[in-house]
mmCIF file of C-alpha atoms in Angstrom:
data_model
loop_
_atom_site.group_PDB
_atom_site.id
_atom_site.type_symbol
_atom_site.label_atom_id
_atom_site.label_comp_id
_atom_site.label_asym_id
_atom_site.label_seq_id
_atom_site.Cartn_x
_atom_site.Cartn_y
_atom_site.Cartn_z
ATOM 1 C CA MET A 58 99.536 -145.546 -148.923
ATOM 2 C CA GLU A 59 102.240 -144.079 -151.420
ATOM 3 C CA MET A 60 101.176 -141.229 -153.711
ATOM 4 C CA ILE A 61 99.259 -142.378 -156.669
ATOM 5 C CA SER A 62 99.364 -141.162 -160.383
ATOM 6 C CA VAL A 63 96.910 -138.946 -161.984
ATOM 7 C CA GLN A 64 95.846 -141.937 -163.893
ATOM 8 C CA GLN A 65 95.189 -144.024 -161.037
ATOM 9 C CA ALA A 66 93.447 -141.223 -159.152
ATOM 10 C CA GLU A 67 90.883 -140.950 -162.095
ATOM 11 C CA GLU A 68 90.170 -144.402 -162.002
ATOM 12 C CA ILE A 69 89.478 -144.931 -158.521
ATOM 13 C CA ILE A 70 87.045 -141.376 -158.681
ATOM 14 C CA LEU A 71 85.574 -143.076 -161.844
ATOM 15 C CA SER A 72 84.905 -146.543 -160.230
ATOM 16 C CA GLN A 73 82.528 -144.281 -157.393
ATOM 17 C CA ILE A 74 79.826 -143.736 -160.317
ATOM 18 C CA LYS A 75 76.345 -142.780 -158.548
ATOM 19 C CA ASN A 76 72.904 -143.103 -160.351
ATOM 20 C CA PHE A 77 70.899 -140.554 -157.953
ATOM 21 C CA GLY A 78 67.778 -141.578 -159.851
ATOM 22 C CA ILE A 79 64.890 -140.031 -161.923
ATOM 23 C CA GLU A 80 62.248 -136.945 -160.776
ATOM 24 C CA GLU A 81 59.350 -135.249 -163.004
ATOM 25 C CA ILE A 82 59.482 -131.321 -162.927
ATOM 26 C CA PHE A 83 57.832 -128.154 -164.921
ATOM 27 C CA TYR A 84 59.515 -127.601 -168.217
ATOM 28 C CA GLU A 85 60.014 -123.896 -167.142
ATOM 29 C CA ASN A 86 62.413 -125.458 -164.199
ATOM 30 C CA ALA A 87 64.136 -127.562 -166.513
ATOM 31 C CA LEU A 88 66.798 -125.733 -168.368
ATOM 32 C CA GLY A 89 70.159 -127.162 -168.086
ATOM 33 C CA ARG A 90 68.992 -130.443 -165.884
ATOM 34 C CA ILE A 91 69.723 -133.209 -167.556
ATOM 35 C CA LEU A 92 67.274 -135.018 -169.974
ATOM 36 C CA ALA A 93 66.148 -138.615 -168.451
ATOM 37 C CA GLU A 94 63.711 -139.619 -171.081
ATOM 38 C CA ASP A 95 63.216 -139.398 -175.223
ATOM 39 C CA ILE A 96 60.948 -136.712 -176.254
ATOM 40 C CA LEU A 97 58.205 -137.903 -179.004
ATOM 41 C CA THR A 98 56.014 -135.692 -181.187
ATOM 42 C CA ASP A 99 52.753 -136.368 -180.605
ATOM 43 C CA ARG A 100 51.497 -135.842 -183.813
ATOM 44 C CA ASP A 101 53.320 -135.368 -187.656
ATOM 45 C CA LEU A 102 55.573 -132.714 -188.197
ATOM 46 C CA PRO A 103 54.201 -130.558 -189.645
ATOM 47 C CA PRO A 104 50.877 -131.824 -188.499
ATOM 48 C CA PHE A 105 49.079 -130.379 -191.831
ATOM 49 C CA ASP A 106 50.319 -129.202 -195.576
ATOM 50 C CA ARG A 107 51.343 -125.762 -195.157
ATOM 51 C CA SER A 108 52.504 -122.933 -196.899
ATOM 52 C CA THR A 109 55.990 -121.420 -196.317
ATOM 53 C CA VAL A 110 55.316 -118.078 -197.606
ATOM 54 C CA ASP A 111 52.494 -115.396 -198.211
ATOM 55 C CA GLY A 112 51.066 -115.362 -201.993
ATOM 56 C CA ILE A 113 48.411 -118.109 -203.704
ATOM 57 C CA ALA A 114 47.244 -121.508 -203.566
ATOM 58 C CA ILE A 115 46.436 -123.192 -206.870
ATOM 59 C CA SER A 116 45.489 -126.502 -208.309
ATOM 60 C CA PHE A 117 48.694 -127.043 -210.365
ATOM 61 C CA LYS A 118 46.876 -128.862 -213.220
ATOM 62 C CA SER A 119 44.915 -125.658 -213.767
ATOM 63 C CA PHE A 120 48.231 -123.799 -214.835
ATOM 64 C CA TYR A 121 50.362 -126.682 -216.454
ATOM 65 C CA GLU A 122 47.281 -128.867 -218.284
ATOM 66 C CA LYS A 123 45.036 -126.179 -218.977
ATOM 67 C CA GLY A 124 46.975 -122.653 -219.405
ATOM 68 C CA LEU A 125 45.351 -121.096 -216.932
ATOM 69 C CA ARG A 126 47.228 -117.853 -215.953
ATOM 70 C CA ASP A 127 45.047 -115.458 -214.060
ATOM 71 C CA PHE A 128 42.822 -116.990 -211.113
ATOM 72 C CA THR A 129 40.210 -115.335 -209.275
ATOM 73 C CA VAL A 130 40.744 -114.935 -205.444
ATOM 74 C CA LYS A 131 38.101 -116.961 -203.612
ATOM 75 C CA ALA A 132 38.911 -116.278 -200.344
ATOM 76 C CA VAL A 133 41.905 -115.323 -197.721
ATOM 77 C CA GLN A 134 43.164 -117.564 -195.435
ATOM 78 C CA ALA A 135 45.308 -117.081 -192.154
ATOM 79 C CA ALA A 136 47.421 -119.490 -190.223
ATOM 80 C CA GLY A 137 45.391 -121.439 -187.413
ATOM 81 C CA GLU A 138 42.220 -121.028 -189.815
ATOM 82 C CA THR A 139 40.614 -124.010 -190.999
ATOM 83 C CA PRO A 140 41.713 -124.805 -194.750
ATOM 84 C CA LEU A 141 39.385 -123.387 -197.406
ATOM 85 C CA SER A 142 38.917 -125.243 -200.644
ATOM 86 C CA ILE A 143 38.762 -124.374 -204.476
ATOM 87 C CA ASP A 144 35.465 -125.455 -206.121
ATOM 88 C CA GLU A 145 36.611 -124.140 -209.850
ATOM 89 C CA ASP A 146 40.117 -124.231 -212.045
ATOM 90 C CA ASN A 147 40.312 -121.216 -212.343
ATOM 91 C CA GLU A 148 39.930 -120.381 -208.695
ATOM 92 C CA CYS A 149 42.746 -119.194 -205.962
ATOM 93 C CA ILE A 150 43.299 -118.585 -202.159
ATOM 94 C CA GLU A 151 45.071 -115.799 -200.851
ATOM 95 C CA ILE A 152 47.278 -117.782 -198.288
ATOM 96 C CA MET A 153 49.491 -116.431 -195.041
ATOM 97 C CA THR A 154 52.847 -118.513 -194.063
ATOM 98 C CA GLY A 155 52.046 -121.461 -191.762
ATOM 99 C CA ALA A 156 48.140 -121.660 -193.014
ATOM 100 C CA ALA A 157 47.230 -125.225 -193.750
ATOM 101 C CA LEU A 158 46.402 -126.123 -196.950
ATOM 102 C CA HIS A 159 43.639 -127.926 -198.325
ATOM 103 C CA SER A 160 43.680 -131.239 -201.044
ATOM 104 C CA SER A 161 41.855 -129.331 -203.290
ATOM 105 C CA MET A 162 45.152 -126.912 -204.114
ATOM 106 C CA ASP A 163 48.626 -128.441 -204.632
ATOM 107 C CA THR A 164 50.821 -125.034 -205.233
ATOM 108 C CA VAL A 165 51.820 -121.733 -203.475
ATOM 109 C CA ILE A 166 53.056 -119.145 -205.326
ATOM 110 C CA ARG A 167 54.490 -115.959 -203.783
ATOM 111 C CA TYR A 168 53.200 -112.464 -203.868
ATOM 112 C CA GLU A 169 56.500 -111.432 -205.438
ATOM 113 C CA ASP A 170 55.455 -113.366 -208.589
ATOM 114 C CA ILE A 171 51.847 -112.469 -209.089
ATOM 115 C CA LEU A 172 50.041 -109.231 -209.702
ATOM 116 C CA ILE A 173 46.785 -108.915 -207.881
ATOM 117 C CA ASN A 174 44.192 -106.464 -209.652
ATOM 118 C CA ASN A 175 40.340 -106.432 -209.191
ATOM 119 C CA ASN A 176 40.273 -109.799 -207.150
ATOM 120 C CA ILE A 177 42.102 -111.314 -210.024
ATOM 121 C CA ALA A 178 45.606 -112.926 -209.433
ATOM 122 C CA SER A 179 48.219 -113.059 -212.842
ATOM 123 C CA ILE A 180 50.690 -115.557 -212.441
ATOM 124 C CA ASN A 181 53.974 -114.206 -214.196
ATOM 125 C CA ILE A 182 56.713 -116.720 -214.186
ATOM 126 C CA ASP A 183 56.887 -120.503 -214.128
ATOM 127 C CA ILE A 184 55.844 -122.736 -211.734
ATOM 128 C CA LYS A 185 56.622 -126.204 -210.278
ATOM 129 C CA LYS A 186 54.021 -128.193 -208.840
ATOM 130 C CA GLY A 187 54.474 -128.387 -204.973
ATOM 131 C CA GLN A 188 56.838 -125.128 -204.582
ATOM 132 C CA ASN A 189 56.294 -123.426 -201.180
ATOM 133 C CA ILE A 190 54.812 -125.915 -199.349
ATOM 134 C CA HIS A 191 55.947 -128.216 -196.029
ATOM 135 C CA LEU A 192 54.117 -131.414 -196.453
ATOM 136 C CA LYS A 193 52.523 -133.073 -193.615
ATOM 137 C CA GLY A 194 55.079 -135.265 -191.731
ATOM 138 C CA LYS A 195 57.923 -134.411 -193.496
ATOM 139 C CA ASP A 196 60.253 -133.661 -190.492
ATOM 140 C CA LYS A 197 58.578 -136.149 -188.213
ATOM 141 C CA LYS A 198 56.230 -138.642 -188.212
ATOM 142 C CA ALA A 199 53.967 -139.094 -184.810
ATOM 143 C CA GLY A 200 55.656 -141.258 -181.942
ATOM 144 C CA GLU A 201 59.500 -140.582 -183.609
ATOM 145 C CA ILE A 202 62.279 -139.093 -181.236
ATOM 146 C CA LEU A 203 62.629 -135.683 -181.354
ATOM 147 C CA VAL A 204 65.310 -135.083 -178.973
ATOM 148 C CA LYS A 205 67.293 -138.492 -177.500
ATOM 149 C CA THR A 206 67.681 -138.691 -173.388
ATOM 150 C CA ASN A 207 70.777 -138.126 -171.546
ATOM 151 C CA GLN A 208 71.491 -134.455 -172.650
ATOM 152 C CA VAL A 209 71.990 -131.067 -171.225
ATOM 153 C CA ILE A 210 68.480 -129.421 -171.223
ATOM 154 C CA THR A 211 68.864 -126.179 -173.564
ATOM 155 C CA PRO A 212 66.725 -123.542 -174.507
ATOM 156 C CA SER A 213 66.230 -125.041 -177.984
ATOM 157 C CA ILE A 214 65.353 -128.497 -176.056
ATOM 158 C CA LEU A 215 62.675 -126.649 -174.475
ATOM 159 C CA GLY A 216 61.600 -125.216 -177.304
ATOM 160 C CA ILE A 217 60.740 -128.365 -178.756
ATOM 161 C CA ALA A 218 59.306 -129.929 -175.974
ATOM 162 C CA ALA A 219 56.508 -127.363 -175.679
ATOM 163 C CA SER A 220 55.855 -127.464 -179.236
ATOM 164 C CA VAL A 221 54.660 -131.374 -178.313
ATOM 165 C CA GLY A 222 52.970 -130.273 -175.364
ATOM 166 C CA LYS A 223 55.596 -131.913 -172.880
ATOM 167 C CA THR A 224 55.431 -129.592 -169.655
ATOM 168 C CA PHE A 225 56.465 -131.980 -167.765
ATOM 169 C CA LEU A 226 60.234 -133.428 -168.038
ATOM 170 C CA LYS A 227 61.958 -136.640 -166.294
ATOM 171 C CA VAL A 228 65.237 -135.463 -165.490
ATOM 172 C CA LYS A 229 68.372 -136.988 -163.546
ATOM 173 C CA LYS A 230 68.009 -136.183 -159.944
ATOM 174 C CA LEU A 231 70.848 -134.072 -158.846
ATOM 175 C CA PRO A 232 73.629 -135.196 -155.259
ATOM 176 C CA ARG A 233 72.747 -133.717 -152.156
ATOM 177 C CA VAL A 234 76.023 -131.742 -151.901
ATOM 178 C CA ALA A 235 77.916 -129.836 -149.276
ATOM 179 C CA ILE A 236 80.701 -127.555 -149.769
ATOM 180 C CA ILE A 237 83.131 -127.174 -146.775
ATOM 181 C CA SER A 238 85.946 -124.875 -146.038
ATOM 182 C CA THR A 239 88.238 -125.247 -143.319
ATOM 183 C CA GLY A 240 90.792 -123.127 -141.566
ATOM 184 C CA ASP A 241 90.931 -120.862 -137.961
ATOM 185 C CA GLU A 242 93.159 -118.322 -140.774
ATOM 186 C CA MET A 243 89.667 -118.082 -143.420
ATOM 187 C CA VAL A 244 87.536 -115.261 -142.536
ATOM 188 C CA PRO A 245 83.907 -114.162 -144.342
ATOM 189 C CA SER A 246 85.108 -112.494 -147.638
ATOM 190 C CA GLU A 247 83.188 -109.253 -146.371
ATOM 191 C CA ASN A 248 85.293 -109.030 -143.432
ATOM 192 C CA ILE A 249 88.686 -107.388 -142.932
ATOM 193 C CA PRO A 250 91.463 -109.430 -141.898
ATOM 194 C CA THR A 251 94.313 -109.272 -139.888
ATOM 195 C CA PRO A 252 97.237 -108.591 -141.271
ATOM 196 C CA PHE A 253 97.898 -112.329 -141.263
ATOM 197 C CA GLN A 254 94.429 -113.927 -142.252
ATOM 198 C CA LEU A 255 92.795 -114.432 -145.640
ATOM 199 C CA ARG A 256 89.609 -113.921 -146.877
ATOM 200 C CA ARG A 257 87.665 -117.141 -147.704
ATOM 201 C CA SER A 258 87.305 -117.826 -151.265
ATOM 202 C CA ASN A 259 87.027 -121.513 -152.086
ATOM 203 C CA GLY A 260 83.127 -121.360 -151.319
ATOM 204 C CA ILE A 261 82.099 -119.222 -153.512
ATOM 205 C CA THR A 262 84.247 -120.778 -156.302
ATOM 206 C CA ILE A 263 83.313 -124.410 -156.225
ATOM 207 C CA LYS A 264 79.393 -123.614 -155.957
ATOM 208 C CA SER A 265 79.380 -121.178 -158.663
ATOM 209 C CA VAL A 266 80.722 -123.677 -160.565
ATOM 210 C CA LEU A 267 78.271 -126.557 -159.778
ATOM 211 C CA GLU A 268 75.325 -123.877 -160.071
ATOM 212 C CA LYS A 269 75.934 -124.707 -164.030
ATOM 213 C CA TYR A 270 74.718 -128.292 -163.401
ATOM 214 C CA ARG A 271 71.754 -126.955 -161.361
ATOM 215 C CA ILE A 272 73.199 -127.905 -158.483
ATOM 216 C CA ASN A 273 72.501 -125.600 -155.364
ATOM 217 C CA ALA A 274 74.722 -126.785 -152.642
ATOM 218 C CA ASP A 275 75.042 -125.762 -149.118
ATOM 219 C CA TRP A 276 78.195 -123.785 -147.922
ATOM 220 C CA LEU A 277 80.041 -124.286 -144.681
ATOM 221 C CA HIS A 278 83.032 -123.253 -142.894
ATOM 222 C CA TRP A 279 84.817 -125.341 -140.243
ATOM 223 C CA ASN A 280 87.320 -123.864 -138.146
ATOM 224 C CA ASP A 281 90.450 -126.122 -137.176
ATOM 225 C CA ASP A 282 88.935 -128.350 -134.272
ATOM 226 C CA LEU A 283 88.888 -132.100 -134.359
ATOM 227 C CA GLU A 284 86.294 -132.863 -131.911
ATOM 228 C CA PHE A 285 83.782 -130.335 -133.826
ATOM 229 C CA ILE A 286 85.112 -131.509 -137.438
ATOM 230 C CA LYS A 287 84.195 -135.215 -136.286
ATOM 231 C CA LYS A 288 80.677 -133.975 -135.143
ATOM 232 C CA GLU A 289 79.709 -131.987 -137.857
ATOM 233 C CA LEU A 290 81.420 -134.392 -140.802
ATOM 234 C CA SER A 291 79.504 -137.287 -138.958
ATOM 235 C CA GLN A 292 75.964 -135.439 -139.693
ATOM 236 C CA CYS A 293 77.357 -134.113 -142.974
ATOM 237 C CA ILE A 294 77.581 -137.934 -143.826
ATOM 238 C CA ASP A 295 73.788 -138.535 -143.237
ATOM 239 C CA ASN A 296 72.703 -135.365 -144.917
ATOM 240 C CA TYR A 297 74.395 -135.114 -148.049
ATOM 241 C CA ASP A 298 75.408 -137.463 -151.182
ATOM 242 C CA ILE A 299 78.800 -135.643 -151.725
ATOM 243 C CA LEU A 300 80.867 -133.617 -149.362
ATOM 244 C CA LEU A 301 83.694 -131.316 -151.552
ATOM 245 C CA MET A 302 86.295 -129.773 -148.862
ATOM 246 C CA SER A 303 89.235 -127.520 -149.093
ATOM 247 C CA GLY A 304 92.072 -127.745 -146.382
ATOM 248 C CA GLY A 305 93.048 -129.557 -143.384
ATOM 249 C CA VAL A 306 94.516 -132.247 -145.674
ATOM 250 C CA SER A 307 98.188 -131.764 -145.682
ATOM 251 C CA MET A 308 100.504 -132.896 -143.526
ATOM 252 C CA GLY A 309 100.472 -130.009 -140.839
ATOM 253 C CA LYS A 310 99.563 -130.338 -136.846
ATOM 254 C CA PHE A 311 95.811 -128.657 -137.674
ATOM 255 C CA ASP A 312 95.481 -130.791 -141.231
ATOM 256 C CA TYR A 313 92.667 -132.584 -139.350
ATOM 257 C CA LEU A 314 90.479 -133.820 -141.989
ATOM 258 C CA PRO A 315 92.043 -137.368 -142.483
ATOM 259 C CA LYS A 316 91.816 -138.580 -138.845
ATOM 260 C CA ALA A 317 88.592 -137.439 -138.606
ATOM 261 C CA CYS A 318 87.522 -139.494 -141.647
ATOM 262 C CA GLU A 319 89.239 -142.431 -140.037
ATOM 263 C CA GLU A 320 87.848 -142.048 -136.448
ATOM 264 C CA LEU A 321 84.725 -142.013 -138.308
ATOM 265 C CA GLY A 322 84.998 -144.914 -140.164
ATOM 266 C CA ILE A 323 85.115 -143.369 -143.664
ATOM 267 C CA GLU A 324 87.434 -145.407 -145.889
ATOM 268 C CA LYS A 325 90.390 -143.665 -147.585
ATOM 269 C CA LEU A 326 90.599 -144.732 -151.198
ATOM 270 C CA PHE A 327 93.622 -142.109 -151.666
ATOM 271 C CA HIS A 328 95.554 -139.501 -150.307
ATOM 272 C CA LYS A 329 97.991 -137.812 -152.285
ATOM 273 C CA ILE A 330 98.622 -137.703 -155.814
ATOM 274 C CA LYS A 331 101.970 -137.014 -157.893
ATOM 275 C CA GLN A 332 100.600 -134.001 -159.594
ATOM 276 C CA ARG A 333 101.076 -130.096 -159.108
ATOM 277 C CA PRO A 334 99.118 -128.258 -158.182
ATOM 278 C CA GLY A 335 97.161 -130.019 -155.761
ATOM 279 C CA LYS A 336 99.243 -132.871 -154.416
ATOM 280 C CA PRO A 337 97.444 -133.656 -151.115
ATOM 281 C CA PHE A 338 94.116 -134.180 -152.623
ATOM 282 C CA TRP A 339 92.024 -136.546 -150.309
ATOM 283 C CA PHE A 340 89.316 -139.225 -151.414
ATOM 284 C CA GLY A 341 87.226 -141.414 -149.410
ATOM 285 C CA LYS A 342 83.896 -143.021 -149.130
ATOM 286 C CA SER A 343 82.065 -143.513 -146.166
ATOM 287 C CA GLN A 344 80.279 -146.598 -144.786
ATOM 288 C CA ASN A 345 76.941 -145.570 -146.115
ATOM 289 C CA ASP A 346 78.406 -144.539 -149.494
ATOM 290 C CA LYS A 347 79.102 -140.860 -149.290
ATOM 291 C CA LEU A 348 81.824 -139.466 -151.438
ATOM 292 C CA VAL A 349 84.041 -137.020 -149.879
ATOM 293 C CA PHE A 350 86.497 -135.054 -152.200
ATOM 294 C CA ALA A 351 88.854 -133.192 -149.842
ATOM 295 C CA PHE A 352 90.833 -130.818 -151.806
ATOM 296 C CA PRO A 353 94.305 -128.965 -150.563
ATOM 297 C CA GLY A 354 93.228 -125.220 -149.606
ATOM 298 C CA ASN A 355 95.017 -123.353 -152.030
ATOM 299 C CA PRO A 356 92.740 -121.384 -154.221
ATOM 300 C CA VAL A 357 94.491 -123.009 -157.767
ATOM 301 C CA SER A 358 94.797 -126.460 -156.371
ATOM 302 C CA VAL A 359 91.177 -126.427 -155.384
ATOM 303 C CA PHE A 360 90.222 -125.275 -158.930
ATOM 304 C CA MET A 361 92.471 -127.672 -160.776
ATOM 305 C CA CYS A 362 91.390 -131.085 -158.567
ATOM 306 C CA LEU A 363 87.168 -129.487 -159.107
ATOM 307 C CA HIS A 364 87.449 -129.591 -162.900
ATOM 308 C CA ARG A 365 89.899 -132.533 -163.138
ATOM 309 C CA TYR A 366 88.262 -135.138 -160.700
ATOM 310 C CA PHE A 367 85.016 -133.728 -159.647
ATOM 311 C CA ILE A 368 83.097 -132.792 -162.732
ATOM 312 C CA PRO A 369 84.185 -135.590 -164.955
ATOM 313 C CA TRP A 370 82.680 -137.716 -162.059
ATOM 314 C CA LEU A 371 79.857 -135.497 -161.720
ATOM 315 C CA GLU A 372 79.273 -135.549 -165.392
ATOM 316 C CA LYS A 373 79.159 -139.679 -165.907
ATOM 317 C CA SER A 374 77.173 -140.017 -162.578
ATOM 318 C CA LEU A 375 74.616 -137.701 -164.603
ATOM 319 C CA GLU A 376 75.185 -139.968 -168.016
ATOM 320 C CA ILE A 377 76.209 -136.483 -169.400
ATOM 321 C CA ASN A 378 78.617 -137.378 -172.665
ATOM 322 C CA GLU A 379 81.619 -134.694 -172.896
ATOM 323 C CA ASN A 380 84.810 -135.532 -174.907
ATOM 324 C CA PRO A 381 87.950 -135.272 -174.000
ATOM 325 C CA GLN A 382 89.570 -131.782 -175.302
ATOM 326 C CA TYR A 383 93.032 -130.883 -176.624
ATOM 327 C CA ALA A 384 95.137 -127.804 -177.237
ATOM 328 C CA VAL A 385 98.063 -127.045 -179.344
ATOM 329 C CA LEU A 386 100.764 -125.863 -176.891
ATOM 330 C CA GLN A 387 101.850 -122.235 -177.987
ATOM 331 C CA ASN A 388 105.198 -121.614 -175.867
ATOM 332 C CA ASP A 389 107.940 -124.162 -174.323
ATOM 333 C CA ILE A 390 107.477 -124.870 -170.603
ATOM 334 C CA ASP A 391 110.040 -126.970 -168.632
ATOM 335 C CA PHE A 392 108.848 -128.393 -165.491
ATOM 336 C CA SER A 393 111.794 -130.354 -163.865
ATOM 337 C CA PHE A 394 109.852 -131.918 -160.901
ATOM 338 C CA SER A 395 108.726 -135.677 -160.697
ATOM 339 C CA LEU A 396 105.086 -134.495 -160.822
ATOM 340 C CA GLN A 397 102.207 -134.411 -163.604
ATOM 341 C CA TYR A 398 102.139 -130.422 -164.159
ATOM 342 C CA PHE A 399 98.927 -128.886 -164.890
ATOM 343 C CA ALA A 400 99.856 -125.323 -166.354
ATOM 344 C CA GLN A 401 97.242 -122.594 -166.802
ATOM 345 C CA VAL A 402 96.973 -121.471 -170.149
ATOM 346 C CA LYS A 403 95.349 -118.825 -172.597
ATOM 347 C CA LEU A 404 92.623 -120.510 -175.156
ATOM 348 C CA SER A 405 92.362 -119.075 -178.599
ATOM 349 C CA MET A 406 91.926 -120.673 -182.239
ATOM 350 C CA ASN A 407 94.646 -120.174 -184.931
ATOM 351 C CA PRO A 408 93.702 -119.497 -188.696
ATOM 352 C CA SER A 409 93.784 -123.185 -189.347
ATOM 353 C CA GLY A 410 90.798 -123.676 -186.700
ATOM 354 C CA GLN A 411 93.091 -125.279 -183.827
ATOM 355 C CA LEU A 412 92.377 -125.058 -180.249
ATOM 356 C CA ILE A 413 95.806 -123.077 -179.008
ATOM 357 C CA ALA A 414 97.042 -122.626 -175.630
ATOM 358 C CA GLU A 415 99.644 -120.482 -174.449
ATOM 359 C CA SER A 416 100.866 -121.074 -170.738
ATOM 360 C CA ILE A 417 101.387 -118.041 -168.270
ATOM 361 C CA ASN A 418 103.903 -117.929 -165.464
ATOM 362 C CA THR A 419 102.668 -117.876 -162.012
ATOM 363 C CA ASN A 420 104.049 -118.288 -158.708
ATOM 364 C CA GLY A 421 102.192 -121.464 -157.229
ATOM 365 C CA SER A 422 99.010 -122.762 -156.564
ATOM 366 C CA GLY A 423 98.520 -119.977 -153.627
ATOM 367 C CA ASP A 424 98.291 -117.582 -156.871
ATOM 368 C CA PHE A 425 95.340 -117.145 -157.989
ATOM 369 C CA SER A 426 95.421 -113.942 -159.833
ATOM 370 C CA HIS A 427 95.869 -115.799 -163.137
ATOM 371 C CA LEU A 428 92.440 -117.476 -163.140
ATOM 372 C CA ALA A 429 90.591 -114.615 -164.196
ATOM 373 C CA GLU A 430 92.390 -113.935 -167.113
ATOM 374 C CA THR A 431 93.483 -118.110 -168.217
ATOM 375 C CA ASP A 432 91.008 -120.143 -169.607
ATOM 376 C CA ALA A 433 92.093 -123.877 -168.951
ATOM 377 C CA PHE A 434 94.521 -126.077 -167.589
ATOM 378 C CA ILE A 435 96.822 -128.045 -169.957
ATOM 379 C CA GLU A 436 97.514 -131.829 -168.566
ATOM 380 C CA LEU A 437 101.466 -132.347 -168.880
ATOM 381 C CA PRO A 438 103.005 -136.052 -168.875
ATOM 382 C CA LEU A 439 104.159 -137.369 -165.590
ATOM 383 C CA GLU A 440 107.028 -139.000 -167.733
ATOM 384 C CA LYS A 441 108.284 -135.563 -169.577
ATOM 385 C CA THR A 442 110.040 -132.601 -168.197
ATOM 386 C CA GLU A 443 110.416 -130.562 -171.275
ATOM 387 C CA PHE A 444 107.087 -129.757 -173.632
ATOM 388 C CA LYS A 445 107.825 -128.127 -176.836
ATOM 389 C CA LYS A 446 105.611 -125.741 -178.817
ATOM 390 C CA GLY A 447 103.496 -127.736 -181.312
ATOM 391 C CA GLU A 448 103.017 -130.522 -178.857
ATOM 392 C CA VAL A 449 99.271 -131.631 -178.596
ATOM 393 C CA TYR A 450 97.925 -132.278 -174.981
ATOM 394 C CA LYS A 451 94.887 -132.813 -172.900
ATOM 395 C CA ILE A 452 92.886 -129.401 -171.431
ATOM 396 C CA TRP A 453 90.245 -128.849 -168.699
ATOM 397 C CA LYS A 454 88.420 -125.705 -169.403
ATOM 398 C CA TYR A 455 86.696 -123.356 -167.111
ATOM 399 C CA ASN A 456 86.686 -120.013 -168.344
ATOM 400 C CA PHE A 457 86.495 -120.352 -172.777
#
């Protein structure tokens, strides 16, 4: 199978969208999960006519028709208390913000606009009927939708859920994911490597990205041993929905993953994309419909392939609706290879409110030193070799 384009790879990956089902969880554990139901009002919002200020409540006709300006304070009512009524035209209730308004009154005046002396409240401004009242059902009627399904659950959504007594929420189930790094030369990060070894970093990078989606992935490392890889791979295919692998997919003598997948009957859907970084990317599907995303081992390649291919697949599988993002290039880039180039860029806003991208020079897919100071990959078209300041291209954000 020859190298395919970025667009072809995207189409193949997105043809494998999965639905992992729905589960119900306690709302305190739901932050960051994907809502799988509409949240409805259990009663009118607000559920009663309520005062929006601290002050007094009167019947407007006493002020307008009878010309009264002085009102006897009958009682004081706090929020949460049973509404108090007035019996006479010249009576009022001192009422606090959020308190329910009795039907005998229809207008509220702020403390700032009255004078209370010897239990008599005097109004010293002109007023309007119905002022400073939040009417019952003004925001939503009982049974109306407050929050629509297929949204990432945010703190504000949790607050809304709590306000209508929705303490158990239906959410999208998450895939079971294993992150697998490979290579004899890779040692644990806490170890001191020999002059010819490297510390493992891809695993923690991928795991950290997935935690944004509340996926708690398992993290494994395999050395370059074909039989061991086959044995472990067979078990992982049974126990996980998705395998995210790094390393072992190029043309080297110890890159065993493509051979191991073939011998286990895992179908190769593509191997190698016309792109830099990340050209040797391998993608396949097992006989029981488990997916294998096998990224090349260089850290920048892993980071780019994860954000360009896996994250869009995950968001579509979870029905998260994210619009493509674009930025204006701030400097010229020349790239003479016949590959689609993903350049690391710093993002910022210009005075016109446009998102702008400034590329930086790197030393290839093994140079991860700039990932902390950049914000995104900008995707530059395959058919061009010169990219000019002011041109607009798609971006894939990671730190912005």
